CSV table of C-alpha atoms in Angstrom, one decimal:
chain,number,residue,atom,x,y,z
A,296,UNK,CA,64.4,-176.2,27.0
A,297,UNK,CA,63.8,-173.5,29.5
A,298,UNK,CA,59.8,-173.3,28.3
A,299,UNK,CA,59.3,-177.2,28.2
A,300,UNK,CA,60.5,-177.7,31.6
A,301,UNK,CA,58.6,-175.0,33.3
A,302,UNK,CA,55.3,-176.0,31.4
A,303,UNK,CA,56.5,-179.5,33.0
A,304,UNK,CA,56.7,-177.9,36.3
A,305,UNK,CA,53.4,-176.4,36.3
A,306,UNK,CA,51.5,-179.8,35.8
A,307,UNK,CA,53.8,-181.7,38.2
A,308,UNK,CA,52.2,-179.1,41.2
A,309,UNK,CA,48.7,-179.8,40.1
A,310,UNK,CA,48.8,-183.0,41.2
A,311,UNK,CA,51.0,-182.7,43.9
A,312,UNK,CA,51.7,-179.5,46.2
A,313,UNK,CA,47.9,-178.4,45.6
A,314,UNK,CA,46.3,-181.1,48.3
A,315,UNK,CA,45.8,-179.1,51.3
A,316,UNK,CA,43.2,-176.9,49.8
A,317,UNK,CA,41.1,-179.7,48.8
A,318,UNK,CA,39.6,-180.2,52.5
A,319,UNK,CA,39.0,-176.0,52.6
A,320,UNK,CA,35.1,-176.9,53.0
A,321,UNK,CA,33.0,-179.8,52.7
A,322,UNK,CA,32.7,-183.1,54.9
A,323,UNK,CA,35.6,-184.3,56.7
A,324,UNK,CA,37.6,-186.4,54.8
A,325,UNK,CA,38.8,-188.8,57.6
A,326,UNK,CA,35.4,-189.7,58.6
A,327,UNK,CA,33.3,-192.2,56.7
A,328,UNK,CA,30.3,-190.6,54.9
A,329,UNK,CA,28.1,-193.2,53.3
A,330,UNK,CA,28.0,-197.2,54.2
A,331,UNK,CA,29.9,-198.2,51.2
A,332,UNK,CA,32.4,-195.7,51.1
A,333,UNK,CA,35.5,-198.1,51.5
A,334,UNK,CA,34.0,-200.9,49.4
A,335,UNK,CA,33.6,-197.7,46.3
A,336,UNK,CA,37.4,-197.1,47.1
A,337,UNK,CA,39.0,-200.4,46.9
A,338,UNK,CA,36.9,-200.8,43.6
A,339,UNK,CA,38.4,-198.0,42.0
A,340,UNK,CA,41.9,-198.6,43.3
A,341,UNK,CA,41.2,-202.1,41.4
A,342,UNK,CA,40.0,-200.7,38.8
A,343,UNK,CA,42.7,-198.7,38.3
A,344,UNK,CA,45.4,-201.5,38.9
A,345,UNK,CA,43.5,-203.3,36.2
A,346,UNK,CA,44.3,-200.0,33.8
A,347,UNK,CA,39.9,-199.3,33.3
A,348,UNK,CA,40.7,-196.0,33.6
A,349,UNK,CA,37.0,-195.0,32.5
A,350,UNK,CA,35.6,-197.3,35.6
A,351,UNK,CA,37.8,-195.7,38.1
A,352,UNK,CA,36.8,-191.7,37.0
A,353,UNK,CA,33.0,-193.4,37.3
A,354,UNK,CA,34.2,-194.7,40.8
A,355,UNK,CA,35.7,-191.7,42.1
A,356,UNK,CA,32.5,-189.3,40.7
A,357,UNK,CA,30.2,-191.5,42.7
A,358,UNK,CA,32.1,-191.5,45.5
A,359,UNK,CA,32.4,-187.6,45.3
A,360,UNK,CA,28.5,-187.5,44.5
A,361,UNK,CA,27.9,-189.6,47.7
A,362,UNK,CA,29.9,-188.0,49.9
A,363,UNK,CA,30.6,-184.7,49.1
A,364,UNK,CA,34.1,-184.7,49.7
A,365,UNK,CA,36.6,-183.1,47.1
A,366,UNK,CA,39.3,-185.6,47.0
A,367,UNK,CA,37.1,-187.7,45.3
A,368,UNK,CA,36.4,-185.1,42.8
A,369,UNK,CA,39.9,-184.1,42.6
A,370,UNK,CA,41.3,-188.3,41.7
A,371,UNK,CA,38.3,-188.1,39.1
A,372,UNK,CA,39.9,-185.0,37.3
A,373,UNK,CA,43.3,-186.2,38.0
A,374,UNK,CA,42.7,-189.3,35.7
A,375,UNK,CA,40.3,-187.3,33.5
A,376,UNK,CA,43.6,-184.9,32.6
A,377,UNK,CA,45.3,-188.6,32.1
A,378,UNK,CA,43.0,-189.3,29.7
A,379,UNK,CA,43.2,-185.4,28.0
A,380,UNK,CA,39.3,-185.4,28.8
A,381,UNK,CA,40.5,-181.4,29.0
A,382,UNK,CA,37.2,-179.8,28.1
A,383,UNK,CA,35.3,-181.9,30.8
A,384,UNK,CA,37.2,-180.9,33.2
A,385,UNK,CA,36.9,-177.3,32.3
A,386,UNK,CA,32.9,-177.9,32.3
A,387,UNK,CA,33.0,-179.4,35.5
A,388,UNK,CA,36.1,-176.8,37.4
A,389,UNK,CA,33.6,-174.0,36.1
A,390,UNK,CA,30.6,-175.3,38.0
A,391,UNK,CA,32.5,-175.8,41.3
A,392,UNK,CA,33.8,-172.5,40.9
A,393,UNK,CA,30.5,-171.2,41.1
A,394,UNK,CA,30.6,-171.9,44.6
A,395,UNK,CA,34.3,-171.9,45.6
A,396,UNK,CA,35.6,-168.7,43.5
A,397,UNK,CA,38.7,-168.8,45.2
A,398,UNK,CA,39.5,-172.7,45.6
A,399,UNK,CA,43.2,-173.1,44.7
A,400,UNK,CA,43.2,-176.6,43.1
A,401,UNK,CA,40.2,-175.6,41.0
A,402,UNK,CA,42.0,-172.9,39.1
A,403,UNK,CA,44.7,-175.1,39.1
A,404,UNK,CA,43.0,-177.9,37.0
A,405,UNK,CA,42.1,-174.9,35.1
A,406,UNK,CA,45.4,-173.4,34.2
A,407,UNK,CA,46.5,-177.0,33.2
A,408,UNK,CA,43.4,-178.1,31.0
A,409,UNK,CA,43.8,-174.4,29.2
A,410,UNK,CA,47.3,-174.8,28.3
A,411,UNK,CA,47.0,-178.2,27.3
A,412,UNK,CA,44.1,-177.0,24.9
A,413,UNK,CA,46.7,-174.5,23.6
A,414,UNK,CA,44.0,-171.7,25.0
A,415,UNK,CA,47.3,-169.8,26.0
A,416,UNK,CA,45.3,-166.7,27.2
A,417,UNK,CA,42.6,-168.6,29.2
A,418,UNK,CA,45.2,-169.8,30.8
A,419,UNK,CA,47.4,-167.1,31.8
A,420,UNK,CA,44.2,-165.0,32.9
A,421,UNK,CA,44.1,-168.1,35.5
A,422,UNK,CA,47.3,-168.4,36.3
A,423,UNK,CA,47.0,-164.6,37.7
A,424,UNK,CA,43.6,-165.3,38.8
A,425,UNK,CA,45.1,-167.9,40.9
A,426,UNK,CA,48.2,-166.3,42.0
A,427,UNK,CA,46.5,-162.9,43.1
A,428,UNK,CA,44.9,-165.5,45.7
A,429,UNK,CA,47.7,-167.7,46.9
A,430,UNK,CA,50.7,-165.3,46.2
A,431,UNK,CA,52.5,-169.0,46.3
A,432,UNK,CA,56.0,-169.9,44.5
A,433,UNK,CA,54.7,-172.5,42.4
A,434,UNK,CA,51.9,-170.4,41.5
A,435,UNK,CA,54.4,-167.4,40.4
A,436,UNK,CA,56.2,-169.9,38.2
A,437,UNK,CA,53.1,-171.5,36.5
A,438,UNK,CA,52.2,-167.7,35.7
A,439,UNK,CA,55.9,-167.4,34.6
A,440,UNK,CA,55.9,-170.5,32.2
A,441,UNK,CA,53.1,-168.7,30.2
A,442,UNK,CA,55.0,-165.7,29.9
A,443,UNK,CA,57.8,-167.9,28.5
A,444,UNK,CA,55.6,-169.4,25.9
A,445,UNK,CA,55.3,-165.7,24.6
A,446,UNK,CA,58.9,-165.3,24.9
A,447,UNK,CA,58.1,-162.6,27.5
A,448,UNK,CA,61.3,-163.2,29.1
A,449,UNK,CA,61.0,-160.1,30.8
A,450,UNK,CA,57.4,-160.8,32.2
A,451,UNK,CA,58.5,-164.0,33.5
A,452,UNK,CA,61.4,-163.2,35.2
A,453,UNK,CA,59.7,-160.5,37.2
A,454,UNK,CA,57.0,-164.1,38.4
A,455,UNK,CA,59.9,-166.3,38.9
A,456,UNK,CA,61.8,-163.9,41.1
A,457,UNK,CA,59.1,-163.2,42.8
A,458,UNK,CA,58.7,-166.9,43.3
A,459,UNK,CA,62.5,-167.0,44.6
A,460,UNK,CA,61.6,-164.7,47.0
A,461,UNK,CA,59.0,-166.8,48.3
A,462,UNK,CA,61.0,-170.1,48.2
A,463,UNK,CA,65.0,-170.2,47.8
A,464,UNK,CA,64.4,-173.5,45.5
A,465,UNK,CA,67.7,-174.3,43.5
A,466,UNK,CA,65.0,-175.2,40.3
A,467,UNK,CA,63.6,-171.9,40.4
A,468,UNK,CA,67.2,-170.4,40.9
A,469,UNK,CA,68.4,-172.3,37.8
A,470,UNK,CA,64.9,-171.1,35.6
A,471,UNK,CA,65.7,-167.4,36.3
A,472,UNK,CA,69.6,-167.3,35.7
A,473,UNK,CA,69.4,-169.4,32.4
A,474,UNK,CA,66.6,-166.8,31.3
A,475,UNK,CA,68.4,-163.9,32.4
A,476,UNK,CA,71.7,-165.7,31.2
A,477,UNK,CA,70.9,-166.4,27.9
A,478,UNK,CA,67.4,-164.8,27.1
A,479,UNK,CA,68.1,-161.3,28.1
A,480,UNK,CA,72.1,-161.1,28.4
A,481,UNK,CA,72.1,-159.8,32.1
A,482,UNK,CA,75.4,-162.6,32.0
A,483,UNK,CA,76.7,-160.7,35.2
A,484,UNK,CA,73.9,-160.4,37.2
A,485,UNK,CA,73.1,-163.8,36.4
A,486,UNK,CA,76.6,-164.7,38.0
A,487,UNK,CA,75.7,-162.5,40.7
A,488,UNK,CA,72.5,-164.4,41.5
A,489,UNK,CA,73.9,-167.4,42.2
A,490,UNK,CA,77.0,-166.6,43.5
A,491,UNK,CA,74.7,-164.6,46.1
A,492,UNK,CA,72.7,-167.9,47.0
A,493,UNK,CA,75.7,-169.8,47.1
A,494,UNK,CA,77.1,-167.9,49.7
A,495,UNK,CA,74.0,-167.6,51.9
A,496,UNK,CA,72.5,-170.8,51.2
A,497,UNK,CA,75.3,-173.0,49.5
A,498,UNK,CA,76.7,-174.0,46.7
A,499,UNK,CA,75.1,-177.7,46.0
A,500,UNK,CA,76.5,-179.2,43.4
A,501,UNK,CA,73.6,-178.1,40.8
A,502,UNK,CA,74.2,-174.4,41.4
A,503,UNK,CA,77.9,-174.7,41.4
A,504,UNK,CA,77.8,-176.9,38.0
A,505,UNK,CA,75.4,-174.0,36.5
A,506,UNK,CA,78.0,-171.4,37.7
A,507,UNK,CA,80.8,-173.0,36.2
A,508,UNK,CA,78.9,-173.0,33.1
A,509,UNK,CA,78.7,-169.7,33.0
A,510,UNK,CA,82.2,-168.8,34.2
A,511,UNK,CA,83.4,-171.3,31.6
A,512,UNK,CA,81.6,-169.3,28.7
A,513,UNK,CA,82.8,-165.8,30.1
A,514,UNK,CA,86.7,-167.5,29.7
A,515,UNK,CA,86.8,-165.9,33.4
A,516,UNK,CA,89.4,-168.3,34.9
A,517,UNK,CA,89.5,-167.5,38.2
A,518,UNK,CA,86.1,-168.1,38.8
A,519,UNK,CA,86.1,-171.3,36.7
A,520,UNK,CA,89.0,-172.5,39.1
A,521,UNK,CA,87.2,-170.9,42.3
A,522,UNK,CA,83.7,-173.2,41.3
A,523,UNK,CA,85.4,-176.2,40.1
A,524,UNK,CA,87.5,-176.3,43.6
A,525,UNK,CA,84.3,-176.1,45.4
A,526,UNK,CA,82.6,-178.9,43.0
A,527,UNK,CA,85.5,-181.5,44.0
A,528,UNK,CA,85.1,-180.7,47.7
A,529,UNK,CA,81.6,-181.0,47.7
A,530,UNK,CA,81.2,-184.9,45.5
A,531,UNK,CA,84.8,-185.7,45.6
A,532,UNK,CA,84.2,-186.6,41.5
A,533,UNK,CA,87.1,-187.5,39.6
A,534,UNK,CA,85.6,-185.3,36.8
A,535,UNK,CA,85.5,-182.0,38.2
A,536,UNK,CA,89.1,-182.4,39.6
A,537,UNK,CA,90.2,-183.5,35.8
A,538,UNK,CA,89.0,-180.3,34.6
A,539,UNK,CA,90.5,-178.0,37.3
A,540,UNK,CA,93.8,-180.1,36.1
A,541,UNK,CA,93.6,-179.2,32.3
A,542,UNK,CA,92.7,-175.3,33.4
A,543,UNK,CA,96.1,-175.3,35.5
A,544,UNK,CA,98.0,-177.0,32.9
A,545,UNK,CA,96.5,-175.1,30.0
A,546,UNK,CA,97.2,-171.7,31.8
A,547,UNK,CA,100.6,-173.4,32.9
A,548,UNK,CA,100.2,-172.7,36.4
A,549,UNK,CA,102.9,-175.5,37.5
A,550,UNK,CA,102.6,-174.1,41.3
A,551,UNK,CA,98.7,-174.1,41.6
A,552,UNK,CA,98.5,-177.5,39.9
A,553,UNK,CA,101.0,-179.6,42.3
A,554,UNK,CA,99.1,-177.6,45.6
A,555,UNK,CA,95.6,-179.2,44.0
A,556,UNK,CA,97.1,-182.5,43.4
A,557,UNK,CA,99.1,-182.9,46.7
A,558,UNK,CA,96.1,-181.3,48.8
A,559,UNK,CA,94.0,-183.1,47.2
A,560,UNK,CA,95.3,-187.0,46.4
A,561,UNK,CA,93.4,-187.1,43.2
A,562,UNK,CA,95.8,-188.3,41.3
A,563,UNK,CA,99.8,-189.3,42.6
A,564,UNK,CA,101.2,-190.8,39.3
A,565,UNK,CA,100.4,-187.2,37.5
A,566,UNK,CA,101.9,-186.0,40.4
A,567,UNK,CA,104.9,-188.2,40.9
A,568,UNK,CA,105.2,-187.0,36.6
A,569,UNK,CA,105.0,-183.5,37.5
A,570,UNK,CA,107.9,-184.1,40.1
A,571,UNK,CA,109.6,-186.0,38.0
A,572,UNK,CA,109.5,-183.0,35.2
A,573,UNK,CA,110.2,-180.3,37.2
A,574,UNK,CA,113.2,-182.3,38.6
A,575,UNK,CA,111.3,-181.8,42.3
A,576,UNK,CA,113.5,-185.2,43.6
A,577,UNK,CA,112.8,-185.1,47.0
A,578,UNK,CA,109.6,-185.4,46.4
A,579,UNK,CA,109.4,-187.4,43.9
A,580,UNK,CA,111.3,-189.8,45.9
A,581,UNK,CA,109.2,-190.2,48.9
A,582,UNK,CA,106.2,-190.3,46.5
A,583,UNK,CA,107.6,-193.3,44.0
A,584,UNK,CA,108.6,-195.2,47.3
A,585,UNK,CA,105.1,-194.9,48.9
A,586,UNK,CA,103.3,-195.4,45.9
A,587,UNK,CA,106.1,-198.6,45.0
A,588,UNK,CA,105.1,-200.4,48.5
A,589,UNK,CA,101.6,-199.9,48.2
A,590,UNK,CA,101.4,-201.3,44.6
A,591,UNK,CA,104.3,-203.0,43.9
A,592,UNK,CA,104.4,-201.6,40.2
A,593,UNK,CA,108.2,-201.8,38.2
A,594,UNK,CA,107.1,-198.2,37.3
A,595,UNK,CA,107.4,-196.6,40.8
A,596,UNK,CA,110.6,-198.7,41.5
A,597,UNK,CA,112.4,-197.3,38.6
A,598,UNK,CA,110.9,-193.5,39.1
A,599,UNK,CA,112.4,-194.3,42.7
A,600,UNK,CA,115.2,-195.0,41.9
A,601,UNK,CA,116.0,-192.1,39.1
A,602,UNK,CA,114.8,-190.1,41.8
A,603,UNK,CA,117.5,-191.0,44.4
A,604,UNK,CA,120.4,-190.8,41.6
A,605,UNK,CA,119.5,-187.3,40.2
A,606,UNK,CA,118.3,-186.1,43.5
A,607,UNK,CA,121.3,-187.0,45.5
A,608,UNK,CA,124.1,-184.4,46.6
A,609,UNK,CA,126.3,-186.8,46.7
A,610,UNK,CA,127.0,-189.8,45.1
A,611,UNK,CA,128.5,-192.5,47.1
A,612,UNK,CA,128.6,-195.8,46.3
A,613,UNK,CA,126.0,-197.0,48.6
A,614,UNK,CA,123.7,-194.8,46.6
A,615,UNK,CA,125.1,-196.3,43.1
A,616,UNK,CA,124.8,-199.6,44.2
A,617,UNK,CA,120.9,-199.2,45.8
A,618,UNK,CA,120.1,-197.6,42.3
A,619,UNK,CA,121.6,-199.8,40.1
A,620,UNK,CA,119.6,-202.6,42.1
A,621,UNK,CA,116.6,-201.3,42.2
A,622,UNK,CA,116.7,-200.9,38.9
A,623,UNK,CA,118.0,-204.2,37.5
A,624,UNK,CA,114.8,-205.7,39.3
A,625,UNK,CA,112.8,-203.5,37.6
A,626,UNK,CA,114.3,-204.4,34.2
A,627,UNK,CA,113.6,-208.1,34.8
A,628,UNK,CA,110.2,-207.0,35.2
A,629,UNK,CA,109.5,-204.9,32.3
A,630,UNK,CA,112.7,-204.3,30.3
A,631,UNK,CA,111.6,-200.9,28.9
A,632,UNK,CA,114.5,-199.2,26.6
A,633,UNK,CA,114.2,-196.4,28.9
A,634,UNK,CA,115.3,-198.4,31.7
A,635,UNK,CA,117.8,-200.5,30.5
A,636,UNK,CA,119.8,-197.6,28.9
A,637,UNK,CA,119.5,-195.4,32.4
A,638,UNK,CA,121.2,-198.9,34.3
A,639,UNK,CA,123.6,-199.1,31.4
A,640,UNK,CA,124.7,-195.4,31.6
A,641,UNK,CA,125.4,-195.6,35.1
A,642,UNK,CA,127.3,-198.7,35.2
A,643,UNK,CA,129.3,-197.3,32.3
A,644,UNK,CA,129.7,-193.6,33.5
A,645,UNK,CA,131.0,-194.8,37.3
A,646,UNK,CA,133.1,-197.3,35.9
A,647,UNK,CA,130.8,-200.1,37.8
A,648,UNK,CA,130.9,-202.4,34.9
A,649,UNK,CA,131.6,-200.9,31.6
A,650,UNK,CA,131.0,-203.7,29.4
A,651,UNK,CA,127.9,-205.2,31.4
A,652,UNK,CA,126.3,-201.6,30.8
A,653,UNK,CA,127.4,-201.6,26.7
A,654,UNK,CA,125.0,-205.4,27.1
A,655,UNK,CA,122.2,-203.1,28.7
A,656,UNK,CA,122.8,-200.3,26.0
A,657,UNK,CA,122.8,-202.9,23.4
A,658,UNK,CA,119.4,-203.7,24.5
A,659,UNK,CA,117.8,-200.5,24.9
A,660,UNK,CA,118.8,-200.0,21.2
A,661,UNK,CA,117.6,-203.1,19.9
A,662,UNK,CA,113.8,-201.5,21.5
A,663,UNK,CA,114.7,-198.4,19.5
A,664,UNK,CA,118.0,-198.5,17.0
A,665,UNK,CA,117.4,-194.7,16.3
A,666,UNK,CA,117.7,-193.1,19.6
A,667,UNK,CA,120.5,-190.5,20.0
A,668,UNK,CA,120.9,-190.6,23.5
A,669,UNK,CA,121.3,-194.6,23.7
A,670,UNK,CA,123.7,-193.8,20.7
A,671,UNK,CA,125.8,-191.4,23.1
A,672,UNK,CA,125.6,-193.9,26.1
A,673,UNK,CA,127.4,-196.9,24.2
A,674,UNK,CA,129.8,-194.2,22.4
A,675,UNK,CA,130.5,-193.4,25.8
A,676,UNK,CA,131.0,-196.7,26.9
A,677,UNK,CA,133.9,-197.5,23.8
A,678,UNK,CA,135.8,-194.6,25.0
A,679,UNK,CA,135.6,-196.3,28.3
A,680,UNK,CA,137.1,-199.2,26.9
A,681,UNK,CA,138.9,-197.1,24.8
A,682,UNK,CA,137.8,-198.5,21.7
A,683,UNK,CA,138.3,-194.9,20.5
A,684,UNK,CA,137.4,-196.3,16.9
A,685,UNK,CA,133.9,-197.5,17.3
A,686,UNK,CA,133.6,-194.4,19.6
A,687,UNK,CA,133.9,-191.9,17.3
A,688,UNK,CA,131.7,-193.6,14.9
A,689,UNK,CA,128.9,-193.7,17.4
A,690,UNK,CA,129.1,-190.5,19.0
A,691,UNK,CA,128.8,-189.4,15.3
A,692,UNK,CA,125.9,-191.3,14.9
A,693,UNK,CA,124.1,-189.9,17.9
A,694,UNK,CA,125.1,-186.0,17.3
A,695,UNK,CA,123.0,-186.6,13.7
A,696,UNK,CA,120.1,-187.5,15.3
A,697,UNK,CA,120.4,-185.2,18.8
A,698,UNK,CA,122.2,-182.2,17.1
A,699,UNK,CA,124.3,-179.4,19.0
A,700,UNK,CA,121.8,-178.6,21.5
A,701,UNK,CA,122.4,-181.4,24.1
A,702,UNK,CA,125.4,-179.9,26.9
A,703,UNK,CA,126.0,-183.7,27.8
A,704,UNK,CA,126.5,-185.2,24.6
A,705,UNK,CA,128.7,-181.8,23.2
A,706,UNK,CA,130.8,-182.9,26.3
A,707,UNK,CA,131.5,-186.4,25.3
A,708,UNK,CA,131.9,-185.2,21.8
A,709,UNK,CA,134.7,-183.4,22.4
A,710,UNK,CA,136.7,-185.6,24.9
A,711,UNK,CA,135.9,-188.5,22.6
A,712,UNK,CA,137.5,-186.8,19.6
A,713,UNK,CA,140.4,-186.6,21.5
A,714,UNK,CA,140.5,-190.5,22.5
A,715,UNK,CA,144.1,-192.5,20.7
């Protein structure tokens, strides 16, 4: 992977960064040379449109021939290497260097055409021809590629740092930490590397990605957390603040999780949860009521409402009554057993409406006949009515299923066993 896109690399600059030097000698390009000069040039752009490939290298070698510019001759290789006309272009890049021994697209073409004939050392010997001349970044990475195909890894990381220290590219950054990463097993200075660039330069979102790669398979936490934090802040993606929220959850950091989640407003229902689970009320109940008005969902009502009922210090019947309301609207919404057992409990427990709330219980248990705690809530509700009886039967029922490990249903137990 690392080889292949390197090698990649090294083509890519051919045909790109290595213009300037073109116009080093010869005519100037900008002014016209022969009479038909323009009329040559639309032709081959034509003939290139037209995919005749063949007519437009004949175009551009006339042109060149005729005008002595080396563009022309430089289009001409450029579709020759299209073509993989690799040994003509290595015929003709010999006899130009003849004259121009040091003309940087020439050994270019040259290092290119010799690697894609597989003439690995012609190519390297190039490649540090070339470089000795330009002492250019590119350059130091094309001589670094060649290394790779050898599995030098050494030999090429010596090119591509010197290449970074030249040009503080992020793709040359990411070749040299994967090589010493993986290749050589210099894990911590790879770390070092980038966390050094991102502090001087930056952490853009494809350094910090590679970092957290590497952090992730050193199981160093802290730094997983550190890079991920960085990620979000940087392209607000949903995915980078998912996996900082399975890292605090796996590691059960509780505290760190809700600062992420409130700082950040990535995601309020798991938050409103959380607060919900950690019986944080007050919280919880300021959340469920924003998040209620702005979507109008039954499930924010309800989590309001169980938030002002547990979370109150003291409660009066103007709290009862705004809970049990909220909460029979939100059972003609979505009658959830969850919901309609909470509504009947309370109506039963504060003597509100004790055999409305055995209906509502009724109901819950008809959504799910085996659940203990629905059990204990209509046992309750006989020994309300003092239907001591039915009661004890139920209460029965429910410590089978719950056992002796629920406080609230042990305390019903008792006081129910006592009911005449």
């Amino acid at each position: 992977m690392i080889r292949s896109s390197l090698v990649l690399l090294s083509l890519l600059f051919i045909f790109s960064a290595c213009a300037p030097s073109y116009v080093s000698k010869g005519p100037d390009p900008l002014k016209k040379s022969f009479s038909l000069e323009d009329h040559l040039i639309v032709s081959a752009l034509l003939a290139n449109r037209a995919g005749d490939y063949n007519k437009t290298i004949h175009l551009y070698e006339e042109l060149y021939t005729k005008s002595g510019k080396n563009e022309y001759l430089f289009e001409s290789f450029k579709y020759l290497y299209e073509q993989k006309h690799y040994q003509k272009i290595l015929e003709k890049v010999d006899l130009c260097l003849d004259d121009e021994p040091e003309d940087k697209a020439l050994l270019r073409f040259k290092v290119a055409c010799h690697n894609a004939l597989s003439d690995h050392t012609l190519a390297k010997e190039a490649a540090l021809r070339l470089v000795a001349i330009t002492q250019e970044a590119q350059d130091y990475q094309r001589v670094a590629s060649l290394y790779l195909m050898e599995e030098d890894y050494k030999t090429a990381l010596k090119y591509l740092e010197s290449a970074y220290s030249i040009e503080k590219s992020e793709t040359i950054l990411v070749d040299l930490v994967t090589i010493m990463y993986l290749k050589l097993q210099e894990k911590k200075e790879a770390v070092a590397y980038l966390e050094s660039h991102s502090r001087q330069y930056g952490c853009s979102e494809k350094i910090c990605a590679k970092l957290a790669t590497f952090y992730s398979d050193l199981d160093d936490k802290e730094g997983q957390i550190s890079t991920y934090k960085r990620l979000y802040k940087l392209t607000k993606k949903k995915k980078y603040a998912r996996i900082l929220v399975q890292i605090y959850a796996y590691n059960r950091d509780t505290d760190s999780l809700l600062n992420f989640l409130e700082e950040s407003g990535f995601n309020d229902e798991f938050l409103l949860r959380i607060y919900m689970a950690e019986k944080i009320y007050n919280k919880s109940q300021v959340l469920a009521q924003r998040l209620y008005q702005q979507t109008k969902k039954p499930f924010y009502q309800a989590q309001y409402a169980i938030s002002l009922y547990e979370g109150s210090k003291k409660l009066t019947k103007k709290v009862i009554d705004e809970v049990i309301e909220n909460l029979e609207s939100v059972v003609q919404k979505t009658p959830e057993a969850t919901y309609l057992n909470y509504i009947g409990y309370l109506l039963i427990n504060h003597d509100v409406d004790v055999k409305e709330g055995i209906k509502y219980v009724n109901k819950a248990l008809q959504l799910e006949k085996d659940s203990g705690f629905y059990l204990d809530s209509l046992a309750w509700g006989y020994y309300k009515l003092k239907q001591c009886k039915k009661a004890k039967r139920t209460i029965l029922a429910a410590k089978k299923i719950l056992g002796d490990d629920n406080p609230e249903l042990q305390e019903h137990y008792k006081i129910i066993l006592k009911c005449k």
